[in-house]
Coordinates of C-alpha atoms in Angstrom, one line a residue:
Chain A
X16 CA 237.2 230.4 265.7
X17 CA 236.9 228.9 262.2
X18 CA 233.3 228.1 263.0
X19 CA 232.7 231.8 263.7
X20 CA 234.3 232.9 260.5
X21 CA 232.2 230.4 258.6
X22 CA 229.0 231.7 260.3
X23 CA 230.0 235.3 259.6
X24 CA 230.6 234.4 255.9
X25 CA 227.2 232.7 255.9
X26 CA 225.4 235.7 257.4
X27 CA 227.2 238.0 255.0
X28 CA 226.3 235.8 252.0
X29 CA 222.7 235.6 253.1
X30 CA 222.6 239.4 253.5
X31 CA 224.1 239.9 250.0
X32 CA 221.6 237.4 248.6
X33 CA 218.7 239.2 250.3
X34 CA 219.9 242.6 249.1
X35 CA 220.2 241.3 245.6
X36 CA 216.7 239.9 245.7
X37 CA 215.2 243.0 247.4
X38 CA 216.9 245.4 244.9
X39 CA 215.6 243.6 241.8
X40 CA 213.7 245.9 239.5
X41 CA 209.9 245.3 239.7
X42 CA 207.5 245.9 236.9
X43 CA 203.8 246.9 236.9
X44 CA 201.2 244.2 237.8
X45 CA 199.0 242.4 235.3
X46 CA 196.0 244.6 235.9
X47 CA 197.9 247.8 235.3
X48 CA 199.6 246.3 232.3
X49 CA 196.2 245.5 230.8
X50 CA 194.8 249.0 231.7
X51 CA 197.6 250.9 230.1
X52 CA 197.5 248.8 227.0
X53 CA 194.0 249.9 226.1
X54 CA 193.9 252.6 223.3
X55 CA 194.8 256.0 224.7
X56 CA 193.1 259.4 224.0
X57 CA 195.8 261.7 222.6
X58 CA 193.8 264.9 223.2
X59 CA 193.4 264.0 226.9
X60 CA 197.1 263.0 226.9
X61 CA 198.1 266.5 225.8
X62 CA 196.8 267.9 229.1
X63 CA 198.7 265.2 231.0
X64 CA 201.8 266.2 229.2
X65 CA 201.4 269.8 230.3
X66 CA 200.6 268.7 233.9
X67 CA 203.7 266.5 233.9
X68 CA 206.0 269.1 232.4
X69 CA 208.0 266.5 230.5
X70 CA 209.6 269.2 228.2
X71 CA 211.2 271.0 231.2
X72 CA 213.9 268.3 231.2
X73 CA 213.5 266.4 228.0
X74 CA 213.1 269.2 225.3
X75 CA 216.3 269.5 223.2
X76 CA 218.3 272.4 224.6
X77 CA 219.1 275.4 222.4
X78 CA 215.9 275.4 220.4
X79 CA 212.5 276.9 221.3
X80 CA 210.1 274.0 220.5
X81 CA 209.0 272.2 223.8
X82 CA 207.7 269.3 221.7
X83 CA 211.0 268.3 220.3
X84 CA 212.0 265.8 223.0
X85 CA 215.5 264.6 222.2
X86 CA 216.7 265.2 225.8
X87 CA 220.2 266.1 226.7
X88 CA 219.8 269.1 229.0
X89 CA 222.4 268.3 231.7
X90 CA 221.1 268.3 235.2
X91 CA 224.1 268.9 237.3
X92 CA 223.7 267.6 240.9
X93 CA 225.9 266.7 243.8
X94 CA 225.8 263.1 242.6
X95 CA 227.0 263.8 239.1
X96 CA 225.4 264.9 235.8
X97 CA 222.1 263.4 234.7
X98 CA 221.2 263.5 231.0
X99 CA 217.5 263.1 230.4
X100 CA 217.1 260.7 227.5
X101 CA 215.4 261.2 224.2
X102 CA 211.6 260.6 224.7
X103 CA 210.5 261.6 221.2
X104 CA 208.8 258.8 219.3
X105 CA 212.0 258.2 217.3
X106 CA 212.3 254.4 216.7
X107 CA 216.0 254.1 217.3
X108 CA 216.9 256.9 219.8
X109 CA 213.6 257.7 221.5
X110 CA 210.6 255.7 222.7
X111 CA 209.2 254.9 219.3
X112 CA 209.7 251.2 219.8
X113 CA 208.4 251.1 223.3
X114 CA 205.2 249.3 224.2
X115 CA 202.6 250.9 226.5
X116 CA 203.8 248.6 229.2
X117 CA 207.4 249.7 228.8
X118 CA 206.2 253.3 229.1
X119 CA 204.1 252.4 232.3
X120 CA 207.1 250.6 233.8
X121 CA 209.3 253.7 233.4
X122 CA 206.7 256.2 234.7
X123 CA 205.2 254.1 237.5
X124 CA 208.0 251.8 238.6
X125 CA 211.2 253.6 237.4
X126 CA 212.3 250.6 235.4
X127 CA 213.6 250.7 231.8
X128 CA 212.4 248.4 229.0
X129 CA 215.7 246.4 229.4
X130 CA 214.8 245.9 233.1
X131 CA 217.2 248.2 234.8
X132 CA 216.5 250.8 237.5
X133 CA 216.1 254.4 236.3
X134 CA 217.7 257.1 238.5
X135 CA 215.1 259.0 240.5
X136 CA 216.2 262.2 238.9
X137 CA 213.4 261.1 236.6
X138 CA 210.4 261.8 239.0
X139 CA 208.7 258.4 238.9
X140 CA 208.8 259.0 242.6
X141 CA 205.8 261.2 241.9
X142 CA 204.6 259.9 238.6
X143 CA 203.9 256.5 240.2
X144 CA 200.7 258.1 241.6
X145 CA 199.4 258.6 238.0
X146 CA 196.3 256.7 236.9
X147 CA 196.6 254.0 234.2
X148 CA 194.3 256.1 232.0
X149 CA 196.6 259.2 232.3
X150 CA 199.6 257.0 231.4
X151 CA 198.0 255.5 228.3
X152 CA 196.6 258.9 227.2
X153 CA 200.0 260.5 227.7
X154 CA 201.6 257.7 225.7
X155 CA 199.1 258.2 222.9
X156 CA 199.8 261.9 222.8
X157 CA 203.6 261.5 222.8
X158 CA 203.3 259.2 219.8
X159 CA 201.9 262.2 217.9
X160 CA 205.0 264.4 218.5
X161 CA 207.8 264.7 216.0
X162 CA 210.5 262.0 216.1
X163 CA 213.9 263.5 216.7
X164 CA 217.1 261.5 216.2
X165 CA 220.1 261.6 218.5
X166 CA 221.0 260.5 221.9
X167 CA 222.4 262.6 224.8
X168 CA 225.5 261.3 226.5
X169 CA 224.8 258.5 229.1
X170 CA 224.4 259.6 232.7
X171 CA 227.6 258.9 234.6
X172 CA 227.7 259.2 238.3
X173 CA 230.4 258.9 240.9
X174 CA 230.9 255.6 242.8
X175 CA 228.8 254.2 244.4
X176 CA 225.9 256.0 242.7
X177 CA 226.9 254.5 239.4
X178 CA 225.7 251.1 240.7
X179 CA 222.2 251.0 239.4
X180 CA 221.1 248.0 241.5
X181 CA 221.6 250.3 244.5
X182 CA 218.6 252.3 243.2
X183 CA 216.5 249.2 244.1
X184 CA 217.5 249.5 247.7
X185 CA 216.9 253.3 247.5
X186 CA 213.4 252.6 246.2
X187 CA 212.7 250.2 249.1
X188 CA 213.7 252.8 251.6
X189 CA 212.0 255.9 250.1
X190 CA 209.0 254.7 248.1
X191 CA 206.6 253.3 250.6
X192 CA 203.2 251.8 249.6
X193 CA 201.0 254.5 248.1
X194 CA 197.9 253.4 250.2
X195 CA 194.8 255.5 250.1
X196 CA 195.2 258.8 251.8
X197 CA 192.1 259.9 253.7
X198 CA 190.2 262.3 251.5
X199 CA 186.7 261.8 253.0
X200 CA 184.7 265.1 253.1
X201 CA 187.0 266.7 250.5
X202 CA 185.7 268.3 247.3
X203 CA 186.4 266.9 243.8
X204 CA 188.5 270.0 243.2
X205 CA 190.7 269.2 246.2
X206 CA 191.1 265.6 245.0
X207 CA 192.1 266.8 241.5
X208 CA 194.5 269.3 243.1
X209 CA 196.2 266.6 245.3
X210 CA 196.5 264.3 242.3
X211 CA 198.1 267.1 240.2
X212 CA 200.5 268.3 242.9
X213 CA 201.6 264.8 244.2
X214 CA 201.4 262.9 240.9
X215 CA 202.0 264.3 237.4
X216 CA 202.9 267.8 238.6
X217 CA 205.7 266.4 240.8
X218 CA 205.9 269.7 242.8
X219 CA 207.5 268.0 245.8
X220 CA 210.5 267.0 243.8
X221 CA 211.9 270.6 243.9
X222 CA 209.8 272.1 246.7
X223 CA 211.1 269.7 249.4
X224 CA 214.4 269.2 251.2
X225 CA 216.4 266.0 250.5
X226 CA 218.7 263.9 252.7
X227 CA 222.3 263.0 251.9
X228 CA 221.1 260.0 249.7
X229 CA 218.8 262.3 247.7
X230 CA 215.6 261.1 249.2
X231 CA 212.9 263.6 250.1
X232 CA 212.6 264.1 253.9
X233 CA 209.0 262.9 254.3
X234 CA 208.2 265.0 257.3
X235 CA 209.3 268.1 255.4
X236 CA 207.5 267.4 252.1
X237 CA 206.6 270.6 250.2
X238 CA 208.2 272.9 252.8
X239 CA 210.7 274.2 250.3
X240 CA 214.2 273.1 249.4
X241 CA 217.4 274.0 247.5
X242 CA 217.0 273.6 243.7
X243 CA 218.5 270.3 242.5
X244 CA 220.8 272.2 240.2
X245 CA 222.1 274.4 243.0
X246 CA 220.6 277.6 241.7
X247 CA 218.6 279.2 244.4
X248 CA 215.7 277.7 246.4
X249 CA 212.2 276.4 245.7
X250 CA 210.0 278.0 248.3
X251 CA 207.6 276.3 250.7
X252 CA 204.2 275.5 249.4
X253 CA 202.7 274.9 252.8
X254 CA 199.5 276.9 253.6
X255 CA 201.5 278.8 256.3
X256 CA 203.9 280.0 253.6
X257 CA 201.1 280.9 251.3
X258 CA 199.2 282.9 254.0
X259 CA 199.4 286.1 251.8
X260 CA 198.2 284.2 248.7
X261 CA 194.5 283.8 247.9
X262 CA 193.4 280.8 245.8
X263 CA 193.0 283.2 242.9
X264 CA 196.6 284.4 243.4
X265 CA 197.9 280.9 243.2
X266 CA 195.9 280.2 240.0
X267 CA 197.1 283.5 238.6
X268 CA 200.7 282.7 239.3
X269 CA 200.3 279.3 237.5
X270 CA 198.7 281.1 234.5
X271 CA 200.7 284.4 234.0
X272 CA 203.7 283.8 236.3
X273 CA 202.9 286.9 238.4
X274 CA 202.9 286.7 242.2
X275 CA 200.7 288.8 244.5
X276 CA 203.6 291.2 245.0
X277 CA 203.9 291.8 241.2
X278 CA 207.0 289.7 240.9
X279 CA 207.4 287.4 237.9
X280 CA 208.3 283.8 238.7
X281 CA 211.8 282.8 237.4
X282 CA 214.3 280.0 237.2
X283 CA 212.9 276.6 236.5
X284 CA 209.4 277.7 237.6
X285 CA 209.2 279.9 234.5
X286 CA 209.1 276.8 232.4
X287 CA 206.6 275.2 234.8
X288 CA 204.3 278.2 234.4
X289 CA 204.5 277.9 230.6
X290 CA 203.1 274.4 231.1
X291 CA 200.5 275.1 233.8
X292 CA 199.2 278.0 231.7
X293 CA 198.1 275.4 229.1
X294 CA 196.0 273.5 231.6
X295 CA 192.2 274.0 231.9
X296 CA 191.6 276.9 234.5
X297 CA 189.9 274.5 236.9
X298 CA 193.1 272.5 237.1
X299 CA 195.0 275.6 238.4
X300 CA 192.1 276.3 240.8
X301 CA 192.3 272.7 242.0
X302 CA 196.0 273.0 242.7
X303 CA 195.3 276.2 244.6
X304 CA 192.5 274.5 246.6
X305 CA 194.8 271.7 247.6
X306 CA 197.8 273.9 248.6
X307 CA 195.6 276.3 250.6
X308 CA 194.2 273.4 252.5
X309 CA 197.7 272.5 253.8
X310 CA 198.5 269.9 251.2
X311 CA 197.4 266.9 253.3
Chain B
X27 CA 232.0 320.8 270.6
X28 CA 228.4 320.0 270.2
X29 CA 228.3 321.8 266.9
X30 CA 231.1 319.6 265.5
X31 CA 229.3 316.6 266.7
X32 CA 226.3 317.7 264.6
X33 CA 228.5 318.4 261.6
X34 CA 230.1 315.0 262.0
X35 CA 226.8 313.3 262.2
X36 CA 225.3 315.0 259.3
X37 CA 228.4 314.2 257.2
X38 CA 228.3 310.6 258.2
X39 CA 224.6 310.3 257.4
X40 CA 225.2 312.0 254.0
X41 CA 228.1 309.8 253.2
X42 CA 226.1 306.7 254.1
X43 CA 223.3 307.7 251.8
X44 CA 225.8 308.5 249.0
X45 CA 227.4 305.1 249.5
X46 CA 224.0 303.4 249.4
X47 CA 223.1 305.3 246.3
X48 CA 226.3 304.1 244.7
X49 CA 225.6 300.5 245.5
X50 CA 224.5 298.9 242.2
X51 CA 222.9 295.9 243.9
X52 CA 220.6 298.2 246.0
X53 CA 219.9 300.4 243.0
X54 CA 218.9 297.6 240.7
X55 CA 216.8 295.9 243.4
X56 CA 215.0 299.2 244.1
X57 CA 214.2 299.5 240.4
X58 CA 212.8 296.0 240.3
X59 CA 210.8 296.5 243.5
X60 CA 209.2 299.6 241.8
X61 CA 208.4 297.5 238.8
X62 CA 206.8 294.8 241.0
X63 CA 204.7 297.4 242.7
X64 CA 203.6 298.8 239.4
X65 CA 202.9 295.3 238.0
X66 CA 200.7 294.4 240.9
X67 CA 198.3 297.1 239.8
X68 CA 198.6 296.1 236.1
X69 CA 198.0 292.4 236.8
X70 CA 195.0 293.4 238.9
X71 CA 193.6 295.2 235.9
X72 CA 194.3 292.3 233.6
X73 CA 192.2 290.2 236.0
X74 CA 189.3 292.6 236.0
X75 CA 190.0 295.5 238.4
X76 CA 188.7 298.9 237.0
X77 CA 190.9 300.1 234.1
X78 CA 193.1 303.2 235.0
X79 CA 195.1 304.6 232.1
X80 CA 197.2 306.8 234.4
X81 CA 198.3 303.8 236.5
X82 CA 199.2 301.9 233.2
X83 CA 201.2 304.9 232.0
X84 CA 203.0 305.0 235.4
X85 CA 203.8 301.3 235.2
X86 CA 205.2 301.8 231.7
X87 CA 207.3 304.7 233.0
X88 CA 208.7 302.5 235.7
X89 CA 209.5 299.7 233.2
X90 CA 211.2 302.2 230.9
X91 CA 213.3 303.6 233.7
X92 CA 214.4 300.1 234.7
X93 CA 215.2 299.1 231.1
X94 CA 217.3 302.2 230.7
X95 CA 219.2 302.0 234.0
X96 CA 219.5 298.3 234.8
X97 CA 222.2 297.3 232.2
X98 CA 224.7 299.6 233.8
X99 CA 224.0 298.3 237.3
X100 CA 225.6 294.9 236.8
X101 CA 229.4 295.8 237.0
X102 CA 231.8 292.9 237.6
X103 CA 232.1 294.0 241.1
X104 CA 228.5 293.3 241.9
X105 CA 228.4 289.5 241.3
X106 CA 228.1 288.7 245.0
X107 CA 226.3 290.2 247.9
X108 CA 222.6 290.7 248.7
X109 CA 221.6 289.6 245.2
X110 CA 219.6 286.9 243.4
X111 CA 221.5 287.6 240.2
X112 CA 223.0 284.5 238.6
X113 CA 226.6 284.3 237.2
X114 CA 224.9 283.6 233.8
X115 CA 224.4 287.4 233.5
X116 CA 228.1 288.0 233.2
X117 CA 228.6 284.9 231.0
X118 CA 226.0 286.2 228.6
X119 CA 226.3 289.9 228.9
X120 CA 225.3 290.6 225.3
X121 CA 222.0 288.6 225.6
X122 CA 221.3 290.1 229.0
X123 CA 221.6 293.7 227.7
X124 CA 219.7 292.9 224.5
X125 CA 216.8 291.8 226.7
X126 CA 216.6 295.2 228.4
X127 CA 216.8 296.8 224.9
X128 CA 213.9 294.7 223.8
X129 CA 211.9 295.6 226.9
X130 CA 212.6 299.3 226.3
X131 CA 211.4 298.9 222.7
X132 CA 208.3 297.0 223.8
X133 CA 207.5 299.6 226.4
X134 CA 208.0 302.4 223.9
X135 CA 205.6 300.8 221.5
X136 CA 203.1 300.1 224.2
X137 CA 203.1 303.7 225.4
X138 CA 201.8 304.7 222.0
X139 CA 199.5 301.7 221.5
X140 CA 197.7 301.7 224.8
X141 CA 194.9 304.3 224.8
X142 CA 192.0 302.4 226.3
X143 CA 191.1 299.1 228.1
X144 CA 190.9 297.1 224.9
X145 CA 194.4 298.2 223.6
X146 CA 195.7 297.6 227.1
X147 CA 194.5 294.0 227.2
X148 CA 195.9 293.4 223.8
X149 CA 199.3 295.0 224.3
X150 CA 200.3 294.6 227.9
X151 CA 200.7 290.8 228.0
X152 CA 203.5 291.1 225.4
X153 CA 205.3 293.6 227.6
X154 CA 204.9 291.5 230.7
X155 CA 206.4 288.5 229.0
X156 CA 209.8 290.2 229.2
X157 CA 209.8 289.8 233.0
X158 CA 209.7 286.1 233.1
X159 CA 212.0 285.6 230.2
X160 CA 214.8 287.3 232.0
X161 CA 214.1 285.9 235.4
X162 CA 214.1 282.4 234.0
X163 CA 217.7 282.7 232.8
X164 CA 219.3 285.2 235.1
X165 CA 217.7 285.1 238.5
X166 CA 217.5 282.5 241.2
X167 CA 215.7 283.5 244.4
X168 CA 217.5 282.4 247.6
X169 CA 214.5 282.5 249.8

């Protein structure tokens, strides 16, 4: 009997040790670190900024300037309230003291400069598809924005979600290898569209249903889902749901906000449109191309 | 007997119509639907469809009617039901109503300003901005 208890304790201990090891935060590899550390192009980064829609969550609430990024707009979810941090180039409260590698670790790996997991309310789940060039250009652009002092309240979630190491296991489960999706025979426009939709644009984060642990249900990606803040629903972006939309209609909606039925997009999508309207026209056309192809 | 049945039916139908007319949710949705239909044409013209001043005037008339009637169509009793209206409307009633007032003013100014295609393309985007501004704060589509 004692032997069994001992064995059980041993197995449990080994499992705990394995879980601890597996849940450890991982940072970008040496090649990526070198690539993102090269000088960035701020003008190109401005386009990445609008494609990524950083201001939608990080702009200071209660003021109209989308480039004042002191954070603090509470994102109330079933898990608790998330407070997007200050990402203005303020030395003390923002990312002014970050290195390009710190920035890449946050965007691509969901890991903070102090080496802790970031909650996936921050969509590194999509941003991890971004190219090192876009990461360094975005970083260069964000350095040009006004530093804003002040920190929002820390995110506090209910047990067990307050245990950040658990995010490591969450990442193992939901973030598979990126691989190289088959894009043979596809146009450059389609490739750009896929990159924008699945990477910086992070469309799937709202337009997909999630399971009880907050992970996107892979088989239902982009088929629509409840808004994370509980206000209404983000519709399906599958080609079947967009049957009445031409490519030009999609590009128009991402430019003026008007749908083919003459409705004006609202809710969080209104802010998304303010950003996509700033992109070069061929970016919007590329997104339309990818979505009309069935997004796969 | 048959005659009474007819009278009864007619009364019932009339009553039903009256009730539907008195339903603020249906009324405000109908006004918005009319705006959408009008906007479809307007956006088409912005994108290059042939300019049609009469259609623009009709759209402005639809917007003016909505701006005038909508504020009264959100009584406390109409928070729930077949509606995409958010509770934020009733929490920020003054702002909500001010936005319709601004729309009315913008439409009024545009009605005078728009006389040809050039003035249409210069003025209409400003009017149309009102749509998204309100939808962003006060509407969440359920489907």
